[in-house]
Short mmCIF file of C-alpha atoms in Angstrom, two decimals:
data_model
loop_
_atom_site.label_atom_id
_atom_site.label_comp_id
_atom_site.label_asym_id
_atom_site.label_seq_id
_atom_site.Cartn_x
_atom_site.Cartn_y
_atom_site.Cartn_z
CA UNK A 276 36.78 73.60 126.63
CA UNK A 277 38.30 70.23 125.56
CA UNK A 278 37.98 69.38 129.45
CA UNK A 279 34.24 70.18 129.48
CA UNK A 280 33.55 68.20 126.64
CA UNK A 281 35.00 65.08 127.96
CA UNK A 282 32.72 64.99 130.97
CA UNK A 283 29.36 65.22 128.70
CA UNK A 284 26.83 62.24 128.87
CA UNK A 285 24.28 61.83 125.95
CA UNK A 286 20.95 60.15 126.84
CA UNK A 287 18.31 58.43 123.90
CA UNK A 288 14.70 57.02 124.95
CA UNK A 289 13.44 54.35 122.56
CA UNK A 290 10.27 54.59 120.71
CA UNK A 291 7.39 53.46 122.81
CA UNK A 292 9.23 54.28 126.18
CA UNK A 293 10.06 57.50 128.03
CA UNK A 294 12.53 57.98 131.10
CA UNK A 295 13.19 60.45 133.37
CA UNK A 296 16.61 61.82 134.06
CA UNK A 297 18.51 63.15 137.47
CA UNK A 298 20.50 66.57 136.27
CA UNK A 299 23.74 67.11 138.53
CA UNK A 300 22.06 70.25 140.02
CA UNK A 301 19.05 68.19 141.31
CA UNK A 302 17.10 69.56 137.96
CA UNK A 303 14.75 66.58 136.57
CA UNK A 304 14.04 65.96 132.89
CA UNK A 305 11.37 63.71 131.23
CA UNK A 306 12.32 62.75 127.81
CA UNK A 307 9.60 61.80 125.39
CA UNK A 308 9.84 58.15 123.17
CA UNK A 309 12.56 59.12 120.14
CA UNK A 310 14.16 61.99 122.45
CA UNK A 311 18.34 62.71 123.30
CA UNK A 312 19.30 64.92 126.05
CA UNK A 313 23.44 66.07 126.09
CA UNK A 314 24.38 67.08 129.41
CA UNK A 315 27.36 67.39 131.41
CA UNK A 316 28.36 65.34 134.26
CA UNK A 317 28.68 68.82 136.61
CA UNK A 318 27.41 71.66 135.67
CA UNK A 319 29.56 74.61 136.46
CA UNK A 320 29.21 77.83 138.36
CA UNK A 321 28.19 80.18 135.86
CA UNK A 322 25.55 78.72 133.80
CA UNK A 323 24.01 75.11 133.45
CA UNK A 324 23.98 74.27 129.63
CA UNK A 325 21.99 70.76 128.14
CA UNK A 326 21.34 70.10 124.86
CA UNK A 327 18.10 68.22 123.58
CA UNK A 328 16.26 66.52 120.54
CA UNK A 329 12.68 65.11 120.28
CA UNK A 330 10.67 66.57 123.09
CA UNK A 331 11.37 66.70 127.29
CA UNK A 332 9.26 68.40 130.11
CA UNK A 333 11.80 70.39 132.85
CA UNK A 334 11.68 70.93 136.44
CA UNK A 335 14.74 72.86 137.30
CA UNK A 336 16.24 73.70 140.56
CA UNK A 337 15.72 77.31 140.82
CA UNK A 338 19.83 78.82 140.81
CA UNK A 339 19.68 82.60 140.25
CA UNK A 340 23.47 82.78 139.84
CA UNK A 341 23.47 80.00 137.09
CA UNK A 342 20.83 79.84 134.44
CA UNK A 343 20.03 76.47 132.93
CA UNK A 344 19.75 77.08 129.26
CA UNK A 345 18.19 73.78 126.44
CA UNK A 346 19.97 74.55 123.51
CA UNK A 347 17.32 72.70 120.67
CA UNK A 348 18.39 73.43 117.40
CA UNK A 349 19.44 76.98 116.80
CA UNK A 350 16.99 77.70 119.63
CA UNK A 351 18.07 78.96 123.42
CA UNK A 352 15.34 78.51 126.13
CA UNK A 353 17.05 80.17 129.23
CA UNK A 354 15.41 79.85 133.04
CA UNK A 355 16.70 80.23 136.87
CA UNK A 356 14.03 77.97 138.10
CA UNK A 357 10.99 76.74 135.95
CA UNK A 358 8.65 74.16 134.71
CA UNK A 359 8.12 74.00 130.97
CA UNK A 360 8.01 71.51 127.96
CA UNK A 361 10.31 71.66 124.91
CA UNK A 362 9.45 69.77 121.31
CA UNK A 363 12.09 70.36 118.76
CA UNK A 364 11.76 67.18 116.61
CA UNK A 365 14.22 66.49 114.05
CA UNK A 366 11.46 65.92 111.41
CA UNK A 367 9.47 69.30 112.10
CA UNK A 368 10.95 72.68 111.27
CA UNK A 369 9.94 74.61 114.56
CA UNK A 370 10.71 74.22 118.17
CA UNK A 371 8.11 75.06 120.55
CA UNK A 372 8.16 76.01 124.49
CA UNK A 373 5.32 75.72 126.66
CA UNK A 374 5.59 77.29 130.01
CA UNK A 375 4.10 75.59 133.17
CA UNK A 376 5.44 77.70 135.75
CA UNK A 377 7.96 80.47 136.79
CA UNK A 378 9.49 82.66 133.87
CA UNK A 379 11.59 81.47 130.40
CA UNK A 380 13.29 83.32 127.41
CA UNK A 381 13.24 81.59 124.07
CA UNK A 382 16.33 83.14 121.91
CA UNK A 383 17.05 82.95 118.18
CA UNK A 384 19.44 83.99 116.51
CA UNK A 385 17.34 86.82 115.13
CA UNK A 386 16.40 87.93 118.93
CA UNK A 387 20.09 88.18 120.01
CA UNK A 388 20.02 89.44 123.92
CA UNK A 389 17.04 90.28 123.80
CA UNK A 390 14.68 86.99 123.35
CA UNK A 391 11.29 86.49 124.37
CA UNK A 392 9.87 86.33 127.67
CA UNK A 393 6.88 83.84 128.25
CA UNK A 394 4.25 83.71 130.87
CA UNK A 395 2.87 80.76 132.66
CA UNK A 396 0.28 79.05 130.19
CA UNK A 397 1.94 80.41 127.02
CA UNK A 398 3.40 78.20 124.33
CA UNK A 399 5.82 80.01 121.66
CA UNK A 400 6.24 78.21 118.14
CA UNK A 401 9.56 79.30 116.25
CA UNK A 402 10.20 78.14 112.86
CA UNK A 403 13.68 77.19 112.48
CA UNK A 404 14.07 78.40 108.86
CA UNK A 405 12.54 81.70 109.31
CA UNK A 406 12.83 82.42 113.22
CA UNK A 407 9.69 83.71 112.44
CA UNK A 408 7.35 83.27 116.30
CA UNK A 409 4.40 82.83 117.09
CA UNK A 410 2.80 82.92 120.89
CA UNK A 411 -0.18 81.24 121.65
CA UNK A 412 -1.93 81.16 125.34
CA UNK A 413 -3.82 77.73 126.05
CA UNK A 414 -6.85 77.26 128.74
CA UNK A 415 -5.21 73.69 129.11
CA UNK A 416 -1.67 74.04 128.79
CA UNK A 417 -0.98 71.11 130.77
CA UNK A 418 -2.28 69.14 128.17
CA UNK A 419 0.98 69.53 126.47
CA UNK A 420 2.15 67.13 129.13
CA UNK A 421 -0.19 64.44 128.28
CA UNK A 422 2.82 62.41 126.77
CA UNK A 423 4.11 61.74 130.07
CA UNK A 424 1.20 59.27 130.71
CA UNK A 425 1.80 57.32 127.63
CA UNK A 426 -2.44 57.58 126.34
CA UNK A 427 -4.50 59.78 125.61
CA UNK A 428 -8.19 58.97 127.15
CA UNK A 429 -11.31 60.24 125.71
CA UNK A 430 -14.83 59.74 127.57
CA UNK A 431 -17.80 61.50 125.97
CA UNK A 432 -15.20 64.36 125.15
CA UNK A 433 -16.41 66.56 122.18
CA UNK A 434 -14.86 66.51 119.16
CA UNK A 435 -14.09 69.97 119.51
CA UNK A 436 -11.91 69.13 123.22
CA UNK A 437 -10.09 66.30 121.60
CA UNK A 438 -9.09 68.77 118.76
CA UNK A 439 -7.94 71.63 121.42
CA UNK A 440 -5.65 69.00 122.81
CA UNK A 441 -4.33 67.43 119.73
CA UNK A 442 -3.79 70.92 118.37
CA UNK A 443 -1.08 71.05 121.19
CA UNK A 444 0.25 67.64 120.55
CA UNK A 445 1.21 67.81 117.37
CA UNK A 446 1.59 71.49 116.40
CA UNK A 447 -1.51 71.57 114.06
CA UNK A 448 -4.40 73.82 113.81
CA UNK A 449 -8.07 72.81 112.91
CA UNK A 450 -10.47 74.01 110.68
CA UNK A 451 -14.46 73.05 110.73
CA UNK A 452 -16.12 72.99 107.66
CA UNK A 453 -19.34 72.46 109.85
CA UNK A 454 -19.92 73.75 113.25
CA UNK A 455 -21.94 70.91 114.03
CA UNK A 456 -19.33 68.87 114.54
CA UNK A 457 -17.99 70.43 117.10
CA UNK A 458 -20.20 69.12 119.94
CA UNK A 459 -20.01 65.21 118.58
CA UNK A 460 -19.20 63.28 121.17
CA UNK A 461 -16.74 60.27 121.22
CA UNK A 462 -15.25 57.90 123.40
CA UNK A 463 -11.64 56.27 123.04
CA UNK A 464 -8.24 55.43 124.29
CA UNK A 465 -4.65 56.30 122.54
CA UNK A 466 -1.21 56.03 122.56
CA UNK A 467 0.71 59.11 122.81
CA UNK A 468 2.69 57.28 120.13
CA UNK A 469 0.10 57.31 117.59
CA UNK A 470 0.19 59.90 114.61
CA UNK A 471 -2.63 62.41 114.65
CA UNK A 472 -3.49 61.03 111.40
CA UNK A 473 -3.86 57.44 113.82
CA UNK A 474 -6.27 59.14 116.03
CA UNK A 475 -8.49 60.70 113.23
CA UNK A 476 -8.84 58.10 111.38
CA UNK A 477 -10.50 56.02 114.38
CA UNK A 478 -12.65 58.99 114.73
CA UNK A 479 -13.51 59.33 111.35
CA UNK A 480 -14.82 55.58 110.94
CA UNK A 481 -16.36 55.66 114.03
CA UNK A 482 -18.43 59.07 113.40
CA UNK A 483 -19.07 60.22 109.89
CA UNK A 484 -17.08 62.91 109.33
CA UNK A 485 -14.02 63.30 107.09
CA UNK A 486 -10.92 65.12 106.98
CA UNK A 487 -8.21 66.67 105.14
CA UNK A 488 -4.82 67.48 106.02
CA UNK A 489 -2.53 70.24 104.32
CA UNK A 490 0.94 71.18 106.17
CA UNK A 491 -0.25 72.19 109.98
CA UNK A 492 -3.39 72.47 108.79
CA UNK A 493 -6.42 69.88 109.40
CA UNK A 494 -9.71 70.57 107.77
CA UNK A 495 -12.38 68.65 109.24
CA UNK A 496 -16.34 68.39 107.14
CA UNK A 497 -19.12 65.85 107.29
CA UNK A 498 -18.78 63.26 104.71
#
């Protein structure tokens, strides 16, 4: 064990950056602004372990005798060969998986062997004080993946679109006070840096609707 440990590399991307990494196995990993990967030198025959903080989208080398697990948190996301996202942020009590392609299980310590199995297109949210799930299926799950670009770019989108995609961003869920506002229209251009309190305050001033914000959720009414 002491020899394994020795031949570990840890990996941090500054704010307002991301990288992409090379895994031993020929696995790649894109690691989002404030994000640490762990992960050995060699991975070894039986299983291909990495550890990981902030957020990183996977494309791993399909293996079916060793499974590449991301250990984030308390919170095992196993795969042979896959392409999903992982956000486990230090200052958010959850860690959720979104699954591009091929086949993952998210484990908890409350699932023990048997964990749950996600689909293409599905993003599970676990809270890491409860271990309490939650699966959700997107139209747009590659918007998850938006990051990666470094903006987020609005033309004539609906306020309702830019919501949808936010929603996946940042883990928060919107409420409309008036279904009007829905189908306004705005154009606009991001960082995926900024705060979705950032982006809807642009919004706000530059269409005259208000909103308020209470844990995950984000209430939004004309003013």
């Amino acid at each position: 064990a002491s020899q394994i440990a020795e031949t570990y590399q840890e990996l941090f991307t500054p704010y307002g950056t991301w990288s992409v990494v090379n895994l031993p196995d020929g696995s790649k990993v894109w690691l989002n602004a404030g994000s640490s990967l762990k992960d050995p030198t060699q991975f070894n025959d039986k299983q291909r372990v990495v550890s990981m903080q902030g957020e990183a989208y996977f494309e791993v080398s399909h293996d079916k005798h060793a499974p590449f697990i991301v250990n984030s948190k308390q919170i095992k996301t196993c795969v042979l060969g896959t392409k999903f996202n992982v956000r486990a942020r230090q200052d958010e009590n959850r860690v959720v998986t979104t699954l591009l392609q091929g086949l993952v299980r998210v484990d908890s310590p409350r699932t023990e062997e048997n964990g749950y199995l996600l689909k293409p297109g599905q993003t599970l949210n676990v809270n890491t004080d409860t271990y309490q799930a939650e699966l959700i299926e997107y139209n747009q799950p590659t918007d998850v993946l938006l990051w990666i670009n470094g903006k987020l770019e609005f033309k004539q989108q609906s306020l309702l679109e830019i919501t949808n995609i936010m929603e996946k961003l940042y883990d928060i869920k919107f409420i409309y006070k008036d279904e009007a506002l829905k189908s306004e229209r705005f154009t606009g251009e991001f960082s995926t840096d900024s705060t979705a309190d950032e982006i809807l305050n642009v919004l706000m001033h530059t269409n005259h609707f208000s909103y308020k914000k209470d844990g995950r959720i984000v209430r939004v009414m004309k003013k």
